[in-house]
Short mmCIF file of C-alpha atoms in Angstrom, two decimals:
data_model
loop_
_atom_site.label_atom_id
_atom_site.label_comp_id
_atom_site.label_asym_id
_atom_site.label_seq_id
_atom_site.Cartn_x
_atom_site.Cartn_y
_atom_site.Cartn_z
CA UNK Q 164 17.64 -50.97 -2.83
CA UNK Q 165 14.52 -48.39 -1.83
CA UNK Q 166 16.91 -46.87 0.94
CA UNK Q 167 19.13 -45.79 -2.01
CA UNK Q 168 16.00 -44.65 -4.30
CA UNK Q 169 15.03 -42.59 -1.29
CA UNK Q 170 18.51 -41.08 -0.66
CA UNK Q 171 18.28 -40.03 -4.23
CA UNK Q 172 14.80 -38.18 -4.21
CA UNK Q 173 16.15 -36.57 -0.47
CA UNK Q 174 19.06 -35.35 -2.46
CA UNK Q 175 16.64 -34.05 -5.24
CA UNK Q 176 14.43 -32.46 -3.06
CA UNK Q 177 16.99 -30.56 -1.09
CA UNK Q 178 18.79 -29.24 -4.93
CA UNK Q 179 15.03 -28.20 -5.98
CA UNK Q 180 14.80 -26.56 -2.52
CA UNK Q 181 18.17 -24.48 -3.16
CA UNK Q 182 17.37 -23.42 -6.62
CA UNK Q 183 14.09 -22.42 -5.41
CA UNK Q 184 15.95 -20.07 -2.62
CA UNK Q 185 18.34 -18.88 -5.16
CA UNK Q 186 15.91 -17.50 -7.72
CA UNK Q 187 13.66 -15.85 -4.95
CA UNK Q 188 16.83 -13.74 -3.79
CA UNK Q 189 17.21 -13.32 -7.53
CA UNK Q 190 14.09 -12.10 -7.88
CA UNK Q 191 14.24 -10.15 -5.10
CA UNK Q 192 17.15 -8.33 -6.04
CA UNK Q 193 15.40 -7.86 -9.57
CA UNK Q 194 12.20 -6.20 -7.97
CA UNK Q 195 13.88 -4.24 -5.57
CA UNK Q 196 16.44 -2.88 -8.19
CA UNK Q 197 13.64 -2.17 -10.70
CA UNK Q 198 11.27 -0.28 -7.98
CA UNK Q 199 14.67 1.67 -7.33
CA UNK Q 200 14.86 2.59 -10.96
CA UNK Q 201 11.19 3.26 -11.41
CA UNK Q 202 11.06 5.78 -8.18
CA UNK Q 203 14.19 7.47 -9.94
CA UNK Q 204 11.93 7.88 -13.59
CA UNK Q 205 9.06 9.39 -11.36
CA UNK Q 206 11.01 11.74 -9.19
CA UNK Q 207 12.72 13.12 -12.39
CA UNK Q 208 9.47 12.92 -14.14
CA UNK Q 209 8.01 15.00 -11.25
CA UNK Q 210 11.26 17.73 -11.25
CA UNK Q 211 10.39 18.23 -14.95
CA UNK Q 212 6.56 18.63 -14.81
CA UNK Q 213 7.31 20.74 -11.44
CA UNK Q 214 9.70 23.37 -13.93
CA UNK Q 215 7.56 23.50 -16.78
CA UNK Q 216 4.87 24.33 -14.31
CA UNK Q 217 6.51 27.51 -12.96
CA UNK Q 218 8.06 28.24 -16.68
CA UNK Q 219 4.26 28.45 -17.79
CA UNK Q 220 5.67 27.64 -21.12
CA UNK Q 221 2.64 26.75 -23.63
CA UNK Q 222 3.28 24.80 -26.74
CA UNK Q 223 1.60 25.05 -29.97
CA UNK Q 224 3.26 22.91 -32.00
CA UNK Q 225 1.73 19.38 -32.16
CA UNK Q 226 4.95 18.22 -33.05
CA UNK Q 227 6.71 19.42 -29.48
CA UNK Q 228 4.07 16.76 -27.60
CA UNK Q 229 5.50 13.94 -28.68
CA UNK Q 230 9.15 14.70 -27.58
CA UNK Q 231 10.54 13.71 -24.36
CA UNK Q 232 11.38 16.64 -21.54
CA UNK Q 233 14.81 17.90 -21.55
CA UNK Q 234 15.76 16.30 -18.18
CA UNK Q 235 14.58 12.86 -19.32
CA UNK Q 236 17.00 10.27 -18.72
CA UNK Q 237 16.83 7.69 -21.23
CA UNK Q 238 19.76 5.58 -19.20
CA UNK Q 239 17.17 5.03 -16.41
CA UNK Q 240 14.56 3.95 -18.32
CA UNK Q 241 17.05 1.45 -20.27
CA UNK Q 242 18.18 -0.11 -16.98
CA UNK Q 243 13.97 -0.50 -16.12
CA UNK Q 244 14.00 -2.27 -19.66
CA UNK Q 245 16.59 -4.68 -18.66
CA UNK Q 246 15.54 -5.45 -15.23
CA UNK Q 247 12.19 -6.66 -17.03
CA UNK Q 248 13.86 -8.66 -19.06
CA UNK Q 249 16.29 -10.12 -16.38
CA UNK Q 250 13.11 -10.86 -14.53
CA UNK Q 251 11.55 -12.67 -17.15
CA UNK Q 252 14.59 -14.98 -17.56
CA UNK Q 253 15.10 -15.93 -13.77
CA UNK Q 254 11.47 -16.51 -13.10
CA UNK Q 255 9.33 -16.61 -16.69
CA UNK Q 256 6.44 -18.51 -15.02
CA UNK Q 257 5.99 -15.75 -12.53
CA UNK Q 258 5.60 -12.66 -15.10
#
């Protein structure tokens, strides 16, 4: 009877090691997907601040500060959103 109880936990250990494997190439794919996405928000973040500079435009109304450049992609910024959250669900201990 403890050959079989033994047999069991081997099998349990080796399911626990394959779900562990599976969610670090989950999250792997996760954090390289959402550096991907981040780099993309920065370099067009960077484009924008680069025009403006050599524009030289100046703005005086308070109101204009709080709006988002022109070139500002709001899709990129939704798929960081959901990576996050995608993260969160595979691994929520680790965030």
């Amino acid at each position: 009877m403890p050959v079989l109880v033994v047999a069991m936990s081997a099998r349990k250990i080796k399911d626990n090691a394959a779900d562990r494997h599976n969610l670090m190439m989950k999250w792997e794919t996760l954090n390289d997907n959402g550096f991907s996405i981040a780099n993309k928000i920065v370099n067009i973040k960077n484009a924008t601040q680069f025009k403006d500079s050599n524009l030289e435009i100046e703005h005086e109304d308070p109101s204009d500060s709080e709006r988002l450049p022109l070139n500002y992609n709001t899709e990129l910024e939704h798929q960081l959103n959901i990576t996050h959250i995608e993260a969160r669900i595979a691994s929520p201990g680790l965030l």
